XYZ file of C-alpha atoms in Angstrom:
577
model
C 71.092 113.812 101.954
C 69.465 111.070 99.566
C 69.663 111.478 95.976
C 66.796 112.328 94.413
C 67.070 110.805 90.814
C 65.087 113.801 89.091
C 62.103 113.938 91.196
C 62.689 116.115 94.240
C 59.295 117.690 95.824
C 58.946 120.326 98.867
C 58.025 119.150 102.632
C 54.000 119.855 101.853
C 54.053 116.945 99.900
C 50.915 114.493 101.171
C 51.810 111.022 102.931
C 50.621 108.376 101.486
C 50.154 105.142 103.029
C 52.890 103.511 102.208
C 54.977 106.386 104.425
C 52.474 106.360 107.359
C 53.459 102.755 107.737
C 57.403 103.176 107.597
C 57.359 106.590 110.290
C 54.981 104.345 112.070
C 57.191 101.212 112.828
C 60.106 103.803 113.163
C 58.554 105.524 116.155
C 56.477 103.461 118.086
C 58.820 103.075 120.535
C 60.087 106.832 120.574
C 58.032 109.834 122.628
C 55.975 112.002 120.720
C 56.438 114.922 118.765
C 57.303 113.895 115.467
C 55.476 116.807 112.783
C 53.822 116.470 110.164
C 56.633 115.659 107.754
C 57.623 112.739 109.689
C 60.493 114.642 111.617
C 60.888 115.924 114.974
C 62.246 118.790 116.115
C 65.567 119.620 117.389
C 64.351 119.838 121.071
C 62.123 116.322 120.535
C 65.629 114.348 119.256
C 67.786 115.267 122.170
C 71.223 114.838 120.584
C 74.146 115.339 122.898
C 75.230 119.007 123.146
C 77.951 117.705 120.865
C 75.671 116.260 118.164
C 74.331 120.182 117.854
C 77.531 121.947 118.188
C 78.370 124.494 116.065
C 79.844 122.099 113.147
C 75.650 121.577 112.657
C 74.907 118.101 110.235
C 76.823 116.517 107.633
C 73.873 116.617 105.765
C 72.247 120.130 106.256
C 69.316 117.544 107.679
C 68.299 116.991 104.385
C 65.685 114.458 103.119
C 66.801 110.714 103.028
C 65.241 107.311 102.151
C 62.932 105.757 104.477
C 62.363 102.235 103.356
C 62.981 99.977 105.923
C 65.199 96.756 105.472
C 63.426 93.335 105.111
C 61.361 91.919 107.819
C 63.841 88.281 107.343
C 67.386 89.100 108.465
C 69.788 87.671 105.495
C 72.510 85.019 106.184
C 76.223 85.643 105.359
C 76.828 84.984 102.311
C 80.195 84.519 99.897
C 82.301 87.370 99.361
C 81.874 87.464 95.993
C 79.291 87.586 93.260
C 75.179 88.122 92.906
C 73.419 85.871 95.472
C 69.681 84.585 93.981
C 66.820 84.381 96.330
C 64.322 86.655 97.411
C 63.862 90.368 98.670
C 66.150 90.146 101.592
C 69.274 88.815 99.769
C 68.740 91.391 97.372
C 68.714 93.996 100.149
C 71.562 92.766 101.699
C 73.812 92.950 98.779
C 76.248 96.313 98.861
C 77.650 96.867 95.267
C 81.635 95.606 95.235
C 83.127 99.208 95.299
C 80.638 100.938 97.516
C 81.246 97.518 99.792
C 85.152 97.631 99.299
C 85.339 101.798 99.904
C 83.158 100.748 103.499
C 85.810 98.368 104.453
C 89.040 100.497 103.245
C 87.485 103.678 105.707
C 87.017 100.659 108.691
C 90.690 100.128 108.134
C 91.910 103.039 108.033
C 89.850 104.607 110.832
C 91.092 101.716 113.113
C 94.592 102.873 112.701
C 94.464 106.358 112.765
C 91.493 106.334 115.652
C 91.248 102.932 117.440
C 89.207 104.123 120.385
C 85.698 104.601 117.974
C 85.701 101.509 116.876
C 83.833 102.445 113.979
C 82.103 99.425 112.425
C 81.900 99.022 108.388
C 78.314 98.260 108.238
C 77.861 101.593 109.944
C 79.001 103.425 106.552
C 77.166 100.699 104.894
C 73.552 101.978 106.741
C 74.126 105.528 106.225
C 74.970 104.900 102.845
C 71.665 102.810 102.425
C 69.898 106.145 103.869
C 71.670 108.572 101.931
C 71.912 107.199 98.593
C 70.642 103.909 98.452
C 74.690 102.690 97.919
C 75.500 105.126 95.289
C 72.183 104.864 93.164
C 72.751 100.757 93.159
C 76.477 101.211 93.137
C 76.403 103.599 89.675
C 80.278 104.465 89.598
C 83.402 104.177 87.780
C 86.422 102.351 88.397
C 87.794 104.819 91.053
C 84.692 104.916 92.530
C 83.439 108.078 91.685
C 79.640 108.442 90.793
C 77.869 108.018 87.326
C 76.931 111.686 87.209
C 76.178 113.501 90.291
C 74.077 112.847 93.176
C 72.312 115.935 94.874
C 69.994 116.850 97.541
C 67.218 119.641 97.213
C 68.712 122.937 97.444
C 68.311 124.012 100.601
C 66.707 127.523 100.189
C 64.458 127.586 103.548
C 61.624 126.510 101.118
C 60.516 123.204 102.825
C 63.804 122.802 104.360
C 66.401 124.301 106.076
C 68.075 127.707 104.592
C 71.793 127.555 103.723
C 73.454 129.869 101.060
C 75.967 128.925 99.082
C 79.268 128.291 100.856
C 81.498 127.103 98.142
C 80.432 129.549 95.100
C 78.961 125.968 93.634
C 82.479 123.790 93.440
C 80.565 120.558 94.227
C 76.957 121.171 93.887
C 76.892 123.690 91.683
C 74.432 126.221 92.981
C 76.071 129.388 93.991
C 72.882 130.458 95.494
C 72.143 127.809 98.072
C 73.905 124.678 99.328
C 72.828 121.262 98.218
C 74.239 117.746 99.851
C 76.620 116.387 97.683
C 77.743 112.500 96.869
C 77.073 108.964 98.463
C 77.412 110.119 101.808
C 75.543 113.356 101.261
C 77.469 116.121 102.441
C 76.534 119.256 102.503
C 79.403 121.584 101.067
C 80.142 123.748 104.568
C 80.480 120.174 106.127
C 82.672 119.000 103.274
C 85.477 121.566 103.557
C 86.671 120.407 107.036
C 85.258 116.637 106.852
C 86.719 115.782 103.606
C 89.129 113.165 102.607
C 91.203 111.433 100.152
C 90.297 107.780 100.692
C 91.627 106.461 97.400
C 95.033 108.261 97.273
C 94.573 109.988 94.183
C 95.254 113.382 95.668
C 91.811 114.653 95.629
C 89.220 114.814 98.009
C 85.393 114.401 96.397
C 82.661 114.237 97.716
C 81.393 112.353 94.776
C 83.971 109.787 95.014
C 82.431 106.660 97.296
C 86.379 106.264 98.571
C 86.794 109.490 99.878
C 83.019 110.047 100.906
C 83.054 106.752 102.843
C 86.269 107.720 104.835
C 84.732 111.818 105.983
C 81.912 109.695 106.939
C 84.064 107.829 109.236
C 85.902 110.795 110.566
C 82.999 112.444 110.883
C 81.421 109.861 112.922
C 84.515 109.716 115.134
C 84.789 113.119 116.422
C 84.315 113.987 119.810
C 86.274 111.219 121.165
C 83.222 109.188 120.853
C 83.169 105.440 120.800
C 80.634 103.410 118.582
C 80.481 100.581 120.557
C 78.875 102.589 123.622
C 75.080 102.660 122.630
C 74.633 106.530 123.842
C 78.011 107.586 121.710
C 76.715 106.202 118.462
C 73.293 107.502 118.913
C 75.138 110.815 119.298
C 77.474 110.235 116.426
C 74.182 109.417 114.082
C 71.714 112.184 115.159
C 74.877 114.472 114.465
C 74.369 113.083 110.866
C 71.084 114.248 110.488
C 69.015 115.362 113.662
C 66.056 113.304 113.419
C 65.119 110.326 115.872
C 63.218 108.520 113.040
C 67.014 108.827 110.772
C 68.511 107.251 114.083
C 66.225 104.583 114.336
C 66.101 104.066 110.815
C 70.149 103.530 110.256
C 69.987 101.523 113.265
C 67.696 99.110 111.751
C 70.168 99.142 108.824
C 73.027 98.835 110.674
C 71.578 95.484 112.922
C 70.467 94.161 109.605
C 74.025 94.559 107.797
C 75.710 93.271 110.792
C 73.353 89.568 110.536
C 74.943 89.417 106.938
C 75.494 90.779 103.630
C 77.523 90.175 100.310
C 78.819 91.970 97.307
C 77.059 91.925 93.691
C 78.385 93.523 90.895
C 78.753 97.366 90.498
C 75.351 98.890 89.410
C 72.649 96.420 89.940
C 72.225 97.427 93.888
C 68.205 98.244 94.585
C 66.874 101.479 94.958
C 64.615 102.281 97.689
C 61.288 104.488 97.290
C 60.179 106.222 99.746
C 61.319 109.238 101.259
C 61.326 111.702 104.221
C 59.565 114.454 102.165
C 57.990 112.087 99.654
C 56.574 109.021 101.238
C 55.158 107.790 98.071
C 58.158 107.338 96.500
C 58.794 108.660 92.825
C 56.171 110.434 91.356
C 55.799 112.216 88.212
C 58.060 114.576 86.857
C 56.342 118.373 86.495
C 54.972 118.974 83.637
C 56.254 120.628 80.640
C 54.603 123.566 79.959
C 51.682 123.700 77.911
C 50.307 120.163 79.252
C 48.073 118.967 81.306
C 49.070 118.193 84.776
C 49.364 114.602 84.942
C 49.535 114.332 88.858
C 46.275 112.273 89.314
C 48.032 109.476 88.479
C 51.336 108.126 89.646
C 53.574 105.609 88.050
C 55.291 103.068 90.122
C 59.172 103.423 91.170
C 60.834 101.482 88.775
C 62.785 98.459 90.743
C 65.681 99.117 88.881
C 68.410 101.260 88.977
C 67.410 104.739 86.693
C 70.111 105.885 84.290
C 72.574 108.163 86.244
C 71.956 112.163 85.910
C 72.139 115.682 87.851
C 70.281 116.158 91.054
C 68.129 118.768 88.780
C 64.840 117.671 87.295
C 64.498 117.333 83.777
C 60.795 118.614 82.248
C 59.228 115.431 80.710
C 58.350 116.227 76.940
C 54.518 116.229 76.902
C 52.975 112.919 75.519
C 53.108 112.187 71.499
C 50.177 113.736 69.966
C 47.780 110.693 67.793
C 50.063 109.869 64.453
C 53.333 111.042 65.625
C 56.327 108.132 65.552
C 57.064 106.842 68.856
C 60.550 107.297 70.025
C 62.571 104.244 69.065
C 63.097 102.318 72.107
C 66.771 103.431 73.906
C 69.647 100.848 72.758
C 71.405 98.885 75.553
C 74.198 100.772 77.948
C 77.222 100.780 77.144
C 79.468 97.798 78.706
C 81.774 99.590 81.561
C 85.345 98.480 81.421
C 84.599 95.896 84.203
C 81.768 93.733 82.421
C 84.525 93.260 79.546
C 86.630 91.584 82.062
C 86.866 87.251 81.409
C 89.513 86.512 83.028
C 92.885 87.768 84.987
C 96.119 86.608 84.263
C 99.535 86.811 86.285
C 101.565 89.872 84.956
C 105.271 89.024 85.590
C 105.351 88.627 89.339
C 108.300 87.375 90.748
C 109.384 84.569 93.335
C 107.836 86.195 96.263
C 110.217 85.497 99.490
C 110.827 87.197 102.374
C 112.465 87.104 105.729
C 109.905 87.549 108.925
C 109.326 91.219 110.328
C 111.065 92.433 106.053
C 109.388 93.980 103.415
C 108.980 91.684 100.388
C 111.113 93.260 97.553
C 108.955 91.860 94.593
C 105.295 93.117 94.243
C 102.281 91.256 92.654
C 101.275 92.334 89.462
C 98.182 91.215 88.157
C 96.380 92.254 84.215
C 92.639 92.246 83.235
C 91.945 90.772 80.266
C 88.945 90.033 77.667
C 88.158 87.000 76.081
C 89.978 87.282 73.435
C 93.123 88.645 75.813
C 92.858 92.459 75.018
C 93.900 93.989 77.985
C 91.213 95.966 80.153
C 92.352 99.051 81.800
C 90.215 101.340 84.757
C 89.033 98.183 86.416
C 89.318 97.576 89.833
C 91.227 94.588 91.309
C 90.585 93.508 94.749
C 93.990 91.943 96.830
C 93.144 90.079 99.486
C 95.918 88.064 101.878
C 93.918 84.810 103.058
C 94.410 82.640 106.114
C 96.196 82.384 109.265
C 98.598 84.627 108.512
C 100.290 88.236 110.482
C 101.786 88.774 106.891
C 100.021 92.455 105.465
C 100.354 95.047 102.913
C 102.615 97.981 103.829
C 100.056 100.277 106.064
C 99.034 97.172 107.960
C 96.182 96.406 105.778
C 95.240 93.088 104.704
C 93.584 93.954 101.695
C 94.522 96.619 99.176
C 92.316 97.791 96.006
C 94.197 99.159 93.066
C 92.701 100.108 89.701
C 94.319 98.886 86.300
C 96.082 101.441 84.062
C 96.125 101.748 80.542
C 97.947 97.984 79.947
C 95.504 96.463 81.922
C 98.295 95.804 85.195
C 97.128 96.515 88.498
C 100.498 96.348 90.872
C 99.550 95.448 94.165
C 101.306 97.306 97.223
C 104.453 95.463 98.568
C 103.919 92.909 101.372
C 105.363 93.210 104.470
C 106.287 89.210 106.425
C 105.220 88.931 109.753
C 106.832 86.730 112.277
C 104.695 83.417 111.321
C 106.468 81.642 108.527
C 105.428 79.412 105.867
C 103.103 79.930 102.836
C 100.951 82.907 102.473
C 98.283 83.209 99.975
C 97.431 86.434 98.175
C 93.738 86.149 95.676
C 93.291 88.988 93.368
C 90.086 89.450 92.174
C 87.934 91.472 90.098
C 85.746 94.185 91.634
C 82.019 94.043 90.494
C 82.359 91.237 88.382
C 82.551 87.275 89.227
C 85.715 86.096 87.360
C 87.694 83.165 89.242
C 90.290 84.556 91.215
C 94.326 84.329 90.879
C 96.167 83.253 93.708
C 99.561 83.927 94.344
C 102.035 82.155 97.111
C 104.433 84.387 99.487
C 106.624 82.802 101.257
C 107.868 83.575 104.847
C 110.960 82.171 106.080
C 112.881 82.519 109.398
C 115.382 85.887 110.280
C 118.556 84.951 109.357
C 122.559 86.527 109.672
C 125.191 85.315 107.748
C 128.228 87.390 110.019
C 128.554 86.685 113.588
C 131.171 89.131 115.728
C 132.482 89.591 119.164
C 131.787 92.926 120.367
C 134.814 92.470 122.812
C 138.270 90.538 122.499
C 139.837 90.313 125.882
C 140.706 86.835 126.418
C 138.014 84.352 128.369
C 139.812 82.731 131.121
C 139.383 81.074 134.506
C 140.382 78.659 137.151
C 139.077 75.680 138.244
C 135.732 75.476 139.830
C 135.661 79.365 139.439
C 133.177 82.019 137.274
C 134.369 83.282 133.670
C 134.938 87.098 134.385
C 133.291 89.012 131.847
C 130.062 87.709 129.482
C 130.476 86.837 125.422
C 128.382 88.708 123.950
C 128.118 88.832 119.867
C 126.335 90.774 116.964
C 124.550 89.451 114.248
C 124.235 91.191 110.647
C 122.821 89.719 107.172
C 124.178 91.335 104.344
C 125.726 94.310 106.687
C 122.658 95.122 108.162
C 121.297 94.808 112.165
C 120.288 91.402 112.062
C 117.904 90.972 114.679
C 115.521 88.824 116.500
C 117.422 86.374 114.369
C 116.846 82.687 116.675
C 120.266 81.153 117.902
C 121.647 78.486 119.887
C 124.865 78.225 122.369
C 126.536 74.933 123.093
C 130.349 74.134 124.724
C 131.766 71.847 121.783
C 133.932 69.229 122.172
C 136.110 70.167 119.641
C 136.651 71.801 116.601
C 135.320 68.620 114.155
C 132.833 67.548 116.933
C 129.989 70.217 117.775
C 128.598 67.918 119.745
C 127.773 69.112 123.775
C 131.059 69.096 125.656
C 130.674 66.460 129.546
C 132.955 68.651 131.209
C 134.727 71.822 131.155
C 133.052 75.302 131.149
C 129.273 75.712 131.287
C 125.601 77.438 131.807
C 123.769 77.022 134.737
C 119.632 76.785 134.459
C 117.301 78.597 136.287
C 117.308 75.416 139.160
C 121.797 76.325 139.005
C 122.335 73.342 137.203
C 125.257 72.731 135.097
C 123.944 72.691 131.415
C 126.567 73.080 127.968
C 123.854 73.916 125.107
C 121.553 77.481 125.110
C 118.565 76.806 122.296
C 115.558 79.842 121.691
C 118.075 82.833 121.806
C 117.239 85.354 120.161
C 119.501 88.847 118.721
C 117.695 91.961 120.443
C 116.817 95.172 118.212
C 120.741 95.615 117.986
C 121.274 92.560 116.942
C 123.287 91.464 119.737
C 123.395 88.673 122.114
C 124.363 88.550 125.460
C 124.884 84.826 126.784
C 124.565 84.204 130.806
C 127.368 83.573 132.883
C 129.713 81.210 132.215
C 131.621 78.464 135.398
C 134.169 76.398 135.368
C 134.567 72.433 136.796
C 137.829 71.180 137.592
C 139.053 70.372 134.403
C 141.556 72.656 133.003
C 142.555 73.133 129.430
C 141.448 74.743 126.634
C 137.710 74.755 125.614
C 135.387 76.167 122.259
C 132.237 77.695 123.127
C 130.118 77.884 119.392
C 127.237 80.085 118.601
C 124.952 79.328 115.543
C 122.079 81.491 114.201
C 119.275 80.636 111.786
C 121.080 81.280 107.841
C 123.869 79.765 108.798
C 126.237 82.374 110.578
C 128.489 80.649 113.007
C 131.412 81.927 115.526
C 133.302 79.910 117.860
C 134.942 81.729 120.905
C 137.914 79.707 122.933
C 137.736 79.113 126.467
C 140.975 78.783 129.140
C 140.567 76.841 132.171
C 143.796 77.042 134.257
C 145.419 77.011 137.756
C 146.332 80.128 139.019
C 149.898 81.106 138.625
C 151.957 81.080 142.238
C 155.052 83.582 142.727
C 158.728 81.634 143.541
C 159.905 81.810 146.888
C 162.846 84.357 147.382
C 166.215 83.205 147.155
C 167.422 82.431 150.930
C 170.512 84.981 151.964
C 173.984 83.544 151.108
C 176.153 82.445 154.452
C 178.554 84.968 155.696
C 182.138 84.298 154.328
């Protein structure tokens, strides 16, 4: 479960205060039987049979953070950038690849499983409980964590006993299992939950991509369905069996759901408390050889610590009287991403496309410095705004790719929809507030440029009578199906006057009137188009019916109109001689 950053302690730690408080507001309106470590038992949850099937806990019901989120619910803020104010806008803020990695599994899981409707600020409360967003959102560019994040090992010591099920791949025990990552799997959990959310072929449980999207299966099993109250309790406790972790990520997930915003990678809070250590951090054991400095503990530090192992490190005992301090630790290291001033277009061409067609030109977009160096392993956010059915191929409308080594991010290829006009695609910067780029896609109309017959007997008739046969044509553009491609029918006057014939051949409406012009066809999947029946007046003669589609494709198809022929008589027999 959570990450403990170098301080892990055992179950018989003592509750402070502080703890007492948080379990308290947690259970008051749950039945009793909660123990003395602020859990309750298996029996005392009541998870669905499915919650404790075989599968057991993502987590190996390991510990997790138990700060609870502010008492004022935050207002929605702007997409982008740090938000100043006071406790609960900093709470509310979910570092911009943790955030983006939440969204990306929502996407995806509404495709592939519709029916859970598996909400994004879900992912975004477990992660809170976990992890605390990825130690403040500590990762890289793909979204894979600043050193490792790992649970105690789970040795029956204090918690529950599992041995070592993946000879230490991700956790690196290959005595007992530890939870592993963001979304703290445990590795037995990992092997059949696991997935590759950021399509790099891999699936890590220390990558926030992939971690957030196993979460999301995970939570989806069972056929359940999130938005039924008694499905998602299931689909939590089945997370980690513990009423107080179900009413804790609830609280998380109601206060997410009032409103949150991205800040920058890294500078995400980091709670304190924790289901075996309600105090929060304390002390580090001691080296050996010094006194035990237990008596007193320091306050969590409200920042983020410096990444490391899920091990604890030995503190080296205090300088003796005379020795040289340490000097003080120089600044981090600027991550690709805080090098980032500005973005710049990268060659894109004139994007155009017909409705329902992929867009053959793809945005390209390149990170640069100040001083224009180009910025590679940075994340750029692409994001189609407004009114719009246009997407990215996979249905998505927003698509994350990181920079490579020239700084170019190349954003998937569009795909139109049916509503035409201008679209607008932003690119932005993930984890750092740079103005965007905007791009314009443009959607026009299906179009054919080749209208055919699919028949070519002859379209006659006699007065007053019905056409035998219907005209019915194909469309193509470029020698491909042209379809749902708009057109209209009308009975010309002539060949230099398309204008709507007064007599002659024509359409009847739905109320059997006569009417000579056919507007808001459409070509079927085929690309064809049948036209309704056609009748004929009284006028005979010859007659041009013309169709027109959208590009310009035009074919004109002649009509006869004529009295039926009548046989001669037979000669009369000559006179006898």
């Amino acid at each position: 479960m959570a990450a403990q950053f170098g301080r892990r302690l055992r179950k018989g730690a003592a509750t402070t205060a502080v703890a007492a408080v948080a379990v308290a507001a947690l259970s008051a309106s749950q039945a009793p039987g909660v123990n003395d470590h602020g859990r309750q038992t298996a029996a005392d949850a009541g998870p669905s049979p499915e919650a404790s099937a075989s599968d057991g806990s993502a987590t190996g019901n390991s510990p997790y953070y138990t700060d609870l989120p502010p008492l004022k619910s935050p207002n929605p803020s702007p997409s982008t950038g740090p938000t100043p104010g006071g406790q609960g806008e900093t709470e509310a803020g979910i570092p911009a690849t943790v955030l983006d990695a939440y969204k990306k599994a929502e996407a995806s899981l509404r495709e592939s499983k519709p029916g859970c409707n598996l909400p994004w600020q879900l992912l975004a409360a477990i992660g809170r409980v976990e992890s605390g967003q990825a130690r403040g959102g500590r990762v890289d560019a793909e979204g894979t964590t600043i050193g490792k994040i790992l649970g105690p090992q789970l040795d029956g010591n204090g918690f529950a006993l599992i041995k070592d099920t993946d000879n230490g791949a991700y956790d690196g025990n290959s005595t007992y299992d530890q939870a592993v990552g963001p979304m703290q799997f445990i590795p037995s959990t990992w092997a059949w939950a696991g997935r590759d959310g950021n399509a790099d072929g891999k699936e890590d449980p220390n990558n926030i991509y992939d971690a957030a999207l196993a979460a999301g299966h995970y939570l989806c099993r069972n056929d359940w369905d999130l938005s039924d109250q008694g499905d998602l309790d299931r689909a939590i406790l089945s997370y980690n069996n513990s009423r107080e972790y179900l009413n804790l990520v609830m609280r998380w997930l109601e206060y997410y759901r009032k409103g949150t915003h991205e800040i920058p990678d890294g500078t995400g809070t980091l709670p304190g408390n924790r289901s075996d250590d309600g105090a929060g951090a304390r002390p580090s054991p001691s080296a050996p050889g010094t006194p035990n400095s237990g008596a007193s503990k320091p306050k969590p530090s409200p920042r983020p610590e410096k990444p490391g192992g899920g091990t604890t490190t030995p503190k080296p005992p205090p300088a003796s009287p005379g020795t040289p301090s340490a000097p003080p630790s120089t600044s981090p290291t600027p991550t690709p991403t805080d090098t980032v001033h500005h973005l710049e277009d990268a060659g894109t061409a004139k994007l155009t496309a017909m409705a329902g067609d992929a867009f053959a030109q793809r945005i390209s977009t390149r990170a640069e410095t100040q001083a224009g160096k180009a910025v590679g392993k940075v994340r750029i956010r692409f994001t189609i705004l407004g009114d719009t059915d246009t997407t990215f191929t996979g249905g998505e409308s927003v698509a994350t790719v990181a920079t490579n080594s020239s700084g170019v991010a190349v954003a998937p290829a569009l795909r139109a929809g049916e509503k035409t006009g201008g679209v607008t695609v932003r690119a932005t910067v993930v984890g750092r507030t740079v103005p965007g780029l905007d791009y314009t896609a443009t959607v026009t109309e299906r179009a054919a440029d080749t209208l055919t017959r699919t028949g070519d007997a002859a379209l006659t008739c006699t007065p007053g009578g019905e056409f035998a046969g219907q005209v019915e044509v194909k469309a193509t553009y470029k020698g491909a199906v042209a379809d749902g491609v708009a057109a209209t029918a009308t009975l010309i006057k002539s060949a230099d006057d398309a204008t709507a014939n007064d007599k002659g051949p024509y359409f009847k409406d739905a109320d059997g009137k006569a009417v000579r012009t056919l507007s808001g066809l459409k070509t079927d999947a085929g690309g064809l188009l049948k036209l309704p029946k056609l009748y004929a007046d009284d006028t005979t003669g010859t007659f041009l019916l013309r169709v027109n589609t959208a590009g310009g494709a035009t074919l004109t198809v002649e009509l006869t109109v004529a009295a039926a022929e009548t046989s001669s008589p037979s000669p009369s027999a000559s006179p006898s001689a």
